[in-house]
Coordinates of C-alpha atoms in Angstrom, one line a residue:
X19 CA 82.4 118.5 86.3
X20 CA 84.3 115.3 86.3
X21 CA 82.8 112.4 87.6
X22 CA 83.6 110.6 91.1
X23 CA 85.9 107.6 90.9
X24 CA 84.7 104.9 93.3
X25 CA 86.2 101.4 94.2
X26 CA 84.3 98.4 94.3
X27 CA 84.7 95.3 96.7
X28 CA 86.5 93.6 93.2
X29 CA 90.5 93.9 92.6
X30 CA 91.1 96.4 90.3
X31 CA 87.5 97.9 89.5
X32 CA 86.1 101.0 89.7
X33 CA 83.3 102.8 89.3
X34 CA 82.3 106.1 88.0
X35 CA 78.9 108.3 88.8
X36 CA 77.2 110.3 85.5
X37 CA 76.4 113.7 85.7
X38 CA 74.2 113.3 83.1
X39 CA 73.4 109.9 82.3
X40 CA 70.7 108.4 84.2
X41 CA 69.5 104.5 84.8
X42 CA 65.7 103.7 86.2
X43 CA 65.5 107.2 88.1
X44 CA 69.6 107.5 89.1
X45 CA 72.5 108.5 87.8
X46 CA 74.0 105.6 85.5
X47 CA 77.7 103.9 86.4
X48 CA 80.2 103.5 84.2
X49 CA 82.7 100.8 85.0
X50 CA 86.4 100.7 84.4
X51 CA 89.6 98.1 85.4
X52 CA 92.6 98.9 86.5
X53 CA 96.1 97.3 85.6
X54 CA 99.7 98.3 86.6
X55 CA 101.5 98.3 83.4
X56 CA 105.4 99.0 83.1
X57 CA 104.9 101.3 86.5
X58 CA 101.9 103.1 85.2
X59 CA 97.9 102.8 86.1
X60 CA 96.1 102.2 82.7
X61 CA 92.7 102.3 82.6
X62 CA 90.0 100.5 80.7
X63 CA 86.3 101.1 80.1
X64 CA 84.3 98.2 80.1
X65 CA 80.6 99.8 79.9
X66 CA 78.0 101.2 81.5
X67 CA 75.0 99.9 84.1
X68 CA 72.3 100.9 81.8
X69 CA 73.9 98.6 79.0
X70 CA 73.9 95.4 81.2
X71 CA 77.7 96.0 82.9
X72 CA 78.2 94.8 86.2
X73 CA 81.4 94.8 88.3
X74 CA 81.4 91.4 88.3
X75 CA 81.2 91.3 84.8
X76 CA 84.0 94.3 84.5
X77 CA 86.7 91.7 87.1
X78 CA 86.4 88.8 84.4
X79 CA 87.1 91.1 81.9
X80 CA 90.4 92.4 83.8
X81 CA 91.0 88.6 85.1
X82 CA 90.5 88.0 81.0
X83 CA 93.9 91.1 80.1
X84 CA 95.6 89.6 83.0
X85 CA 95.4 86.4 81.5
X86 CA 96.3 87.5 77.7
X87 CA 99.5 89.6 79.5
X88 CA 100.7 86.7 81.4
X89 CA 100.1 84.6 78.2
X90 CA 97.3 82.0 79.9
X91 CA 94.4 81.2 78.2
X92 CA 92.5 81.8 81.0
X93 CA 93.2 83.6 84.7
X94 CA 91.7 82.9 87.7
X95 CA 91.7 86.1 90.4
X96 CA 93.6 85.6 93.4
X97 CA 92.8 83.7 96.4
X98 CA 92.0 86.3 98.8
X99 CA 89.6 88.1 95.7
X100 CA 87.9 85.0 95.5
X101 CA 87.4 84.8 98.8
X102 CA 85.8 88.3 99.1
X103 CA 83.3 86.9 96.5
X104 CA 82.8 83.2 98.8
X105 CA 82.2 85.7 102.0
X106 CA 79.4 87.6 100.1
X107 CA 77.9 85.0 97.9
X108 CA 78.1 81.8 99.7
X109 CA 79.5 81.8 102.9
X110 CA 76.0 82.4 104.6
X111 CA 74.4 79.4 103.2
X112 CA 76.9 77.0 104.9
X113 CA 76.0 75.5 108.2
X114 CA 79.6 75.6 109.7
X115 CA 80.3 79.0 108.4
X116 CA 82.6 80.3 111.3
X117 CA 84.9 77.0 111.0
X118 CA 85.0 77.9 107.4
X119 CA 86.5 81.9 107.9
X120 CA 88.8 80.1 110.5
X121 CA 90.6 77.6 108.1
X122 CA 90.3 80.6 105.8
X123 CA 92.1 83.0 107.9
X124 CA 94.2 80.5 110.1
X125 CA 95.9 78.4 107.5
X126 CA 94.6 79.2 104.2
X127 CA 95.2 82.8 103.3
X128 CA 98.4 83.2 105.3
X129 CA 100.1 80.3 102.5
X130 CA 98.0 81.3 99.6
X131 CA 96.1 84.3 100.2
X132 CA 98.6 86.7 97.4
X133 CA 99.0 83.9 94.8
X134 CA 96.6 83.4 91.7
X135 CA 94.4 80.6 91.4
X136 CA 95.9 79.4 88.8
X137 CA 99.2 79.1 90.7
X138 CA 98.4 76.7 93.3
X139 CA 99.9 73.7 93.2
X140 CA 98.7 69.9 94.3
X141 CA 102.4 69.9 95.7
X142 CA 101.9 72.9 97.1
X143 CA 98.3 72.0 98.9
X144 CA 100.2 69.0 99.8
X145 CA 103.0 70.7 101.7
X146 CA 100.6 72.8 103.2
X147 CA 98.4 69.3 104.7
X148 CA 101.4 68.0 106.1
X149 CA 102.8 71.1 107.8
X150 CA 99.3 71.2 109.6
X151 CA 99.3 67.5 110.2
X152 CA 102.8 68.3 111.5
X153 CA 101.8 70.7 113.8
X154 CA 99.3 68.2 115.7
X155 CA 96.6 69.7 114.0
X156 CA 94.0 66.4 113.8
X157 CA 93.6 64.6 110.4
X158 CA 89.6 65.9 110.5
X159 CA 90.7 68.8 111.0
X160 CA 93.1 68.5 107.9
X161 CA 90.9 67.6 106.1
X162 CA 88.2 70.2 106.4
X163 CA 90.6 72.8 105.8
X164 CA 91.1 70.6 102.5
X165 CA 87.5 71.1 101.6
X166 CA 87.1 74.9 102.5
X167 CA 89.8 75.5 99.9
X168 CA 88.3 73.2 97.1
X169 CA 84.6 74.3 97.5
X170 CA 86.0 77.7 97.0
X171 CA 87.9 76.9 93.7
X172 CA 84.0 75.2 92.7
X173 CA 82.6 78.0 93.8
X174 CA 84.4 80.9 91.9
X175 CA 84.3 78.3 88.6
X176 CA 80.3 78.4 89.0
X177 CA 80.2 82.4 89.1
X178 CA 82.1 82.6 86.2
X179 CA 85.3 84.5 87.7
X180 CA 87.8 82.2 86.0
X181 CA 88.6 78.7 85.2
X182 CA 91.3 76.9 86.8
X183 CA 92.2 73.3 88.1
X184 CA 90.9 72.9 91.0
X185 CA 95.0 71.3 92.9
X186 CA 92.9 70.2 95.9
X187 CA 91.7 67.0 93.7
X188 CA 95.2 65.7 93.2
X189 CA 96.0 65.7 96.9
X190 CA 95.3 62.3 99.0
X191 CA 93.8 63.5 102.1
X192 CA 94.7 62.2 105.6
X193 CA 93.4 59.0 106.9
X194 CA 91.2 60.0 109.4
X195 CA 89.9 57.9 112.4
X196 CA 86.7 59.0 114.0
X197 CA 86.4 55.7 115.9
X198 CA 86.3 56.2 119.4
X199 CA 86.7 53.1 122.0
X200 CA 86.5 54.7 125.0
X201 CA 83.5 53.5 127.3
X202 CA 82.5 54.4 131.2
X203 CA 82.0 52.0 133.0
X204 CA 79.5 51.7 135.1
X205 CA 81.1 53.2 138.7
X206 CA 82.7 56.3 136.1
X207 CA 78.8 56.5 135.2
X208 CA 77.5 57.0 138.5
X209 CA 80.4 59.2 139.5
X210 CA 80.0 61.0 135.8
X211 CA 76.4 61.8 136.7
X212 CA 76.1 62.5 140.1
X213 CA 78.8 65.5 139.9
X214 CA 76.6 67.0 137.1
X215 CA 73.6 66.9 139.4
X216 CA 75.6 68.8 141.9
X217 CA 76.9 71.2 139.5
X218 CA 74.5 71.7 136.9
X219 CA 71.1 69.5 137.4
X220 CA 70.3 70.8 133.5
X221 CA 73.2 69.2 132.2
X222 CA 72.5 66.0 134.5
X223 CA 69.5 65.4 132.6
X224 CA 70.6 66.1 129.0
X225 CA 73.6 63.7 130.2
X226 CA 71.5 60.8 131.6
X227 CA 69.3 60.8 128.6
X228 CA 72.4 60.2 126.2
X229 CA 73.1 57.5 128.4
X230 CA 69.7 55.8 128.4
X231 CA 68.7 56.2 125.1
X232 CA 72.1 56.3 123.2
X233 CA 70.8 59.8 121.9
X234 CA 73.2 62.0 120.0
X235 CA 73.1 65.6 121.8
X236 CA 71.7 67.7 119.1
X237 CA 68.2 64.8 119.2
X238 CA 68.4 65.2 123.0
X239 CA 68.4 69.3 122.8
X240 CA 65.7 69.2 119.9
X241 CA 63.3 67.7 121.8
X242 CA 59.7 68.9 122.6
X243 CA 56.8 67.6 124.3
X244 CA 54.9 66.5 122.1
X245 CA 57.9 64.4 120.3
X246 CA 58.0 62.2 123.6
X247 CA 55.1 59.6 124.1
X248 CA 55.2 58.0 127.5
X249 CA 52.7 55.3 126.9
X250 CA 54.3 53.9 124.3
X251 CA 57.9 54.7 125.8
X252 CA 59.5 56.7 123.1
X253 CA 60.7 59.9 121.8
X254 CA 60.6 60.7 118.3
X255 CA 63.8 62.6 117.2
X256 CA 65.2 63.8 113.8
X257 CA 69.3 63.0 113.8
X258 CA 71.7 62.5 111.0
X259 CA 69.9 59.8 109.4
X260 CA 66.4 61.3 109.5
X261 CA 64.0 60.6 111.5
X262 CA 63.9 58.1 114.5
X263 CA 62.8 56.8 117.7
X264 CA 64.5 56.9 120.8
X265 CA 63.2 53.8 123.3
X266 CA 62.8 55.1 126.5
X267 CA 63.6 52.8 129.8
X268 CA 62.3 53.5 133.1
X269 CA 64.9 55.5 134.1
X270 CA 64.8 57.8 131.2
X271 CA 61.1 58.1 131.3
X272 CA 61.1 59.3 135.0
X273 CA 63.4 62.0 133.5
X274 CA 60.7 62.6 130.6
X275 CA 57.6 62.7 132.6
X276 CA 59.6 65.3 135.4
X277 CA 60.8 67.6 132.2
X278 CA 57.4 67.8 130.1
X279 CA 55.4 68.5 133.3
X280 CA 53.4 71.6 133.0
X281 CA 54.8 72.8 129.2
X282 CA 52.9 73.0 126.0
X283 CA 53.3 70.4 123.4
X284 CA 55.4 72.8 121.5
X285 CA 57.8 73.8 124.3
X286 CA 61.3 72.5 124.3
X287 CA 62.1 70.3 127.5
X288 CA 65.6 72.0 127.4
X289 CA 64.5 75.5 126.5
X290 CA 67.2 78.2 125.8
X291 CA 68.0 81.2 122.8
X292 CA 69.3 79.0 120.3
X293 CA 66.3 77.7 118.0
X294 CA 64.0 77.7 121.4
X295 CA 66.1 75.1 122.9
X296 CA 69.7 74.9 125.0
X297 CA 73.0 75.4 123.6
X298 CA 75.4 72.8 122.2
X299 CA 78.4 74.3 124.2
X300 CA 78.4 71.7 127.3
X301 CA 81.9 73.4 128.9
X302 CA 80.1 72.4 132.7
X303 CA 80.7 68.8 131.2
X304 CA 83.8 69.2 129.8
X305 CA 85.5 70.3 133.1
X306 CA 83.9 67.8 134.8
X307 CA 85.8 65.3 133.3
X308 CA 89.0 66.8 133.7
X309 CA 88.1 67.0 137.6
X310 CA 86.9 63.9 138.2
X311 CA 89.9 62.3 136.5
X312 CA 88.2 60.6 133.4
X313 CA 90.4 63.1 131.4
X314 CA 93.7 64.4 131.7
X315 CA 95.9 66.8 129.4
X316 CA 98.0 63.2 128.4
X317 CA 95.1 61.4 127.3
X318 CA 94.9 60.9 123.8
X319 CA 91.9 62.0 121.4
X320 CA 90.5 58.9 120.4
X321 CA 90.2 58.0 124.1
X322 CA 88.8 61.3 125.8
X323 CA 85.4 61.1 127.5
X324 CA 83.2 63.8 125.6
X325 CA 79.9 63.8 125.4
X326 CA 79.4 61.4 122.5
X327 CA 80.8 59.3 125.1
X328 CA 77.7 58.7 126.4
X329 CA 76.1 57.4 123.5
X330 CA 78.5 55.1 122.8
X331 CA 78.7 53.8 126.4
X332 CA 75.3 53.2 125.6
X333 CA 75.8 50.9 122.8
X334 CA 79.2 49.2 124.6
X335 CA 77.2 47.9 127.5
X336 CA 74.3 46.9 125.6
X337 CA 77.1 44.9 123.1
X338 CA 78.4 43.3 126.9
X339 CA 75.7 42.2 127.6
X340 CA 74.6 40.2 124.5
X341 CA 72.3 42.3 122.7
X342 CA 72.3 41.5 118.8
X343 CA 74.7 43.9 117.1
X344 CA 71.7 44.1 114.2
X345 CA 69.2 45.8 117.4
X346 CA 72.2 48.0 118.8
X347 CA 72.5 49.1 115.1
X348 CA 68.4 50.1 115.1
X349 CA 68.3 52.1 118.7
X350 CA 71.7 53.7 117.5
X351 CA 70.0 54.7 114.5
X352 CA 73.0 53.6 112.3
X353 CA 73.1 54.1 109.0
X354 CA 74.4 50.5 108.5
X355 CA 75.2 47.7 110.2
X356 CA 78.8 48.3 109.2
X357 CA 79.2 51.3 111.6
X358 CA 77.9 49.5 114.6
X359 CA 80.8 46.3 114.2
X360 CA 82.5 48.3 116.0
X361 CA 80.8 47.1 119.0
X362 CA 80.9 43.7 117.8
X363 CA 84.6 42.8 120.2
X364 CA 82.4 43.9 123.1
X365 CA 79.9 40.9 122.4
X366 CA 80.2 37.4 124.6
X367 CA 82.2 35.4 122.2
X368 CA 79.3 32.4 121.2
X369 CA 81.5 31.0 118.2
X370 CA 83.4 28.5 120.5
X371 CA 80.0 27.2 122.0
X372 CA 78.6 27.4 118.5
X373 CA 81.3 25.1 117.1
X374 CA 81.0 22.7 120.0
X375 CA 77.3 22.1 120.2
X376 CA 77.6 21.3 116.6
X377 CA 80.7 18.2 117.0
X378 CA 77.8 16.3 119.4
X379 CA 75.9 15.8 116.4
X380 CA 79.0 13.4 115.4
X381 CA 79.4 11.3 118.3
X382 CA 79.0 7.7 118.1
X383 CA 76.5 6.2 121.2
X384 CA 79.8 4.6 123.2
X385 CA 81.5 8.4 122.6
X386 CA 83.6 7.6 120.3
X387 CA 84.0 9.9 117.4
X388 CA 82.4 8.3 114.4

């Protein structure tokens, strides 16, 4: 009886079923590649299960007669077969793993899905960045799709499905400007605020606390009850640079008390499916700003009121109104003191008063200059 020829999820390998072999209790596989030559299929054994074969191992070994037909010294699979291996492998361990299959199957396979590895050029990558960039698609956005393709060029290097140069290290990515300026003021506050109390009183308070504390969204949503500590007026919250404390003011600490009133310590104060607390998607906001005419379909990126917004209002009107850009940079929770100069054209200009406090020191007694 012949045995059953079965594909597996690699290009070009297959697998066949003993009827009399067997491997711990089964029946043992024997692998084989498959390669178009002059019109014809030819097929190669590489081995069987029981003797340490895997399909894995059988793919290199095809990628390997590919390579020594096309005379390379080494060949990489295709783009779209090292994908397959990135979806199964890797893909689950990354955080942003849907944006990932999006620049994959948006942008990336559509231009280089067919072509080997080995194929793609820096010229090529760089044709393909400026297209995008063309197309209004934003520079961070670029530039993601940049690193989706070079992490999977690491990637199928490290499980040993072919060596290759990786083109996406030769390309200069796009300057990108997160920077945003845009700041309510304090009438667009009140305004901001007291439609989302009318339309969602949920999102009112998630919104208010961003704008009291200068909290980024995902603290605000991670919060618990016993992370919040009235007496001493702060929330402790775990952001981008670790762990820190949010300072709460009286208006924020109305909100506090209100929310943590009659949960356990380990409740969330904004409970919902997603890790025990609320989601991240805030579309109630988003619309709101388009309503209330903070937004419109003209107004550029850089200067769209989003949530961040709030935060960084936060930090704008503390920099107004003379706070030390070295304590904006501590309730912020900066990283540096470089990211919070930003603020630092908000600030009441004391250089000119500086500067003339110091020339009385060099007056003569009539008022003549010395």
């Amino acid at each position: 009886m012949s045995m059953k020829t079965s594909r597996t999820r690699f290009t070009g390998v297959y697998t066949r079923e003993s009827t009399e072999r067997r491997h711990n209790g089964k029946p043992d596989v024997v692998f084989y590649y498959c390669l178009k030559i002059d019109g014809k299929r030819v097929w190669t054994k590489c081995g069987w299960r029981s003797e340490g074969m895997t399909a894995q191992a059988a793919y290199q070994m095809r990628n390997e007669a590919l390579a020594k037909r096309r005379g390379l010294s080494t060949q990489a699979p295709r783009i779209s077969d090292a994908w397959d291996y990135y979806k199964t492998h890797h893909l689950l361990t990354l955080r942003n793993s849907k944006a990932t299959i999006s620049y994959m199957q948006k942008h990336i396979l559509p231009e280089f899905g067919h072509m080997f590895m080995d194929d793609v050029t820096p010229a090529m990558v760089t044709r393909l960045k400026n297209a995008r960039l063309a197309s209004g698609m934003a520079p961070a956005s670029v530039t993601h799709m940049l690193h989706v393709l070079s992490s999977l060029y690491t990637q199928t290097e490290k499980a040993g499905l072919g060596k290759c140069k990786n083109p996406v290290k030769d390309v200069t990515p796009p300057k990108v400007d997160n920077q945003r300026t845009r700041y309510l003021t304090h009438a667009e506050a009140r305004m901001l605020l007291n439609a989302l109390a009318k339309r969602s009183p949920v999102w009112h308070d998630i919104a208010a606390l961003s704008l009291y504390t200068g909290g980024r969204l995902g603290e605000i949503l991670s919060l618990t009850v016993s992370s919040i500590d009235l007496t001493a007026g702060v929330a402790e919250v775990s952001g981008k640079t670790g762990r820190r404390m949010l300072h709460l003011s009286a208006p924020a600490a109305d909100i506090m008390k209100r929310l943590i009133k009659g949960k356990l310590p380990t409740d969330h104060i904004f409970p919902g499916k997603v890790n025990g607390h609320a989601c991240v998607t805030h579309n109630v906001f988003n619309e709101l700003t388009f309503k209330l005419g903070l937004n419109t379909p003209e107004t550029p990126r850089a200067q769209r009121v989003v949530f961040h917004t709030l935060r960084h209002t936060f930090a704008s009107w503390l920099a107004i109104d003379g706070v030390p850009l070295l304590v904006i940079s501590q309730l912020m929770g900066h990283a540096s003191i470089t990211m919070t100069q930003r603020y630092a054209h908000l600030c009441p200009d004391s250089r000119q008063a500086a500067v003339a406090l110091l020339a009385t020191h060099f007056k003569s007694p009539d008022g003549d200059s010395d």
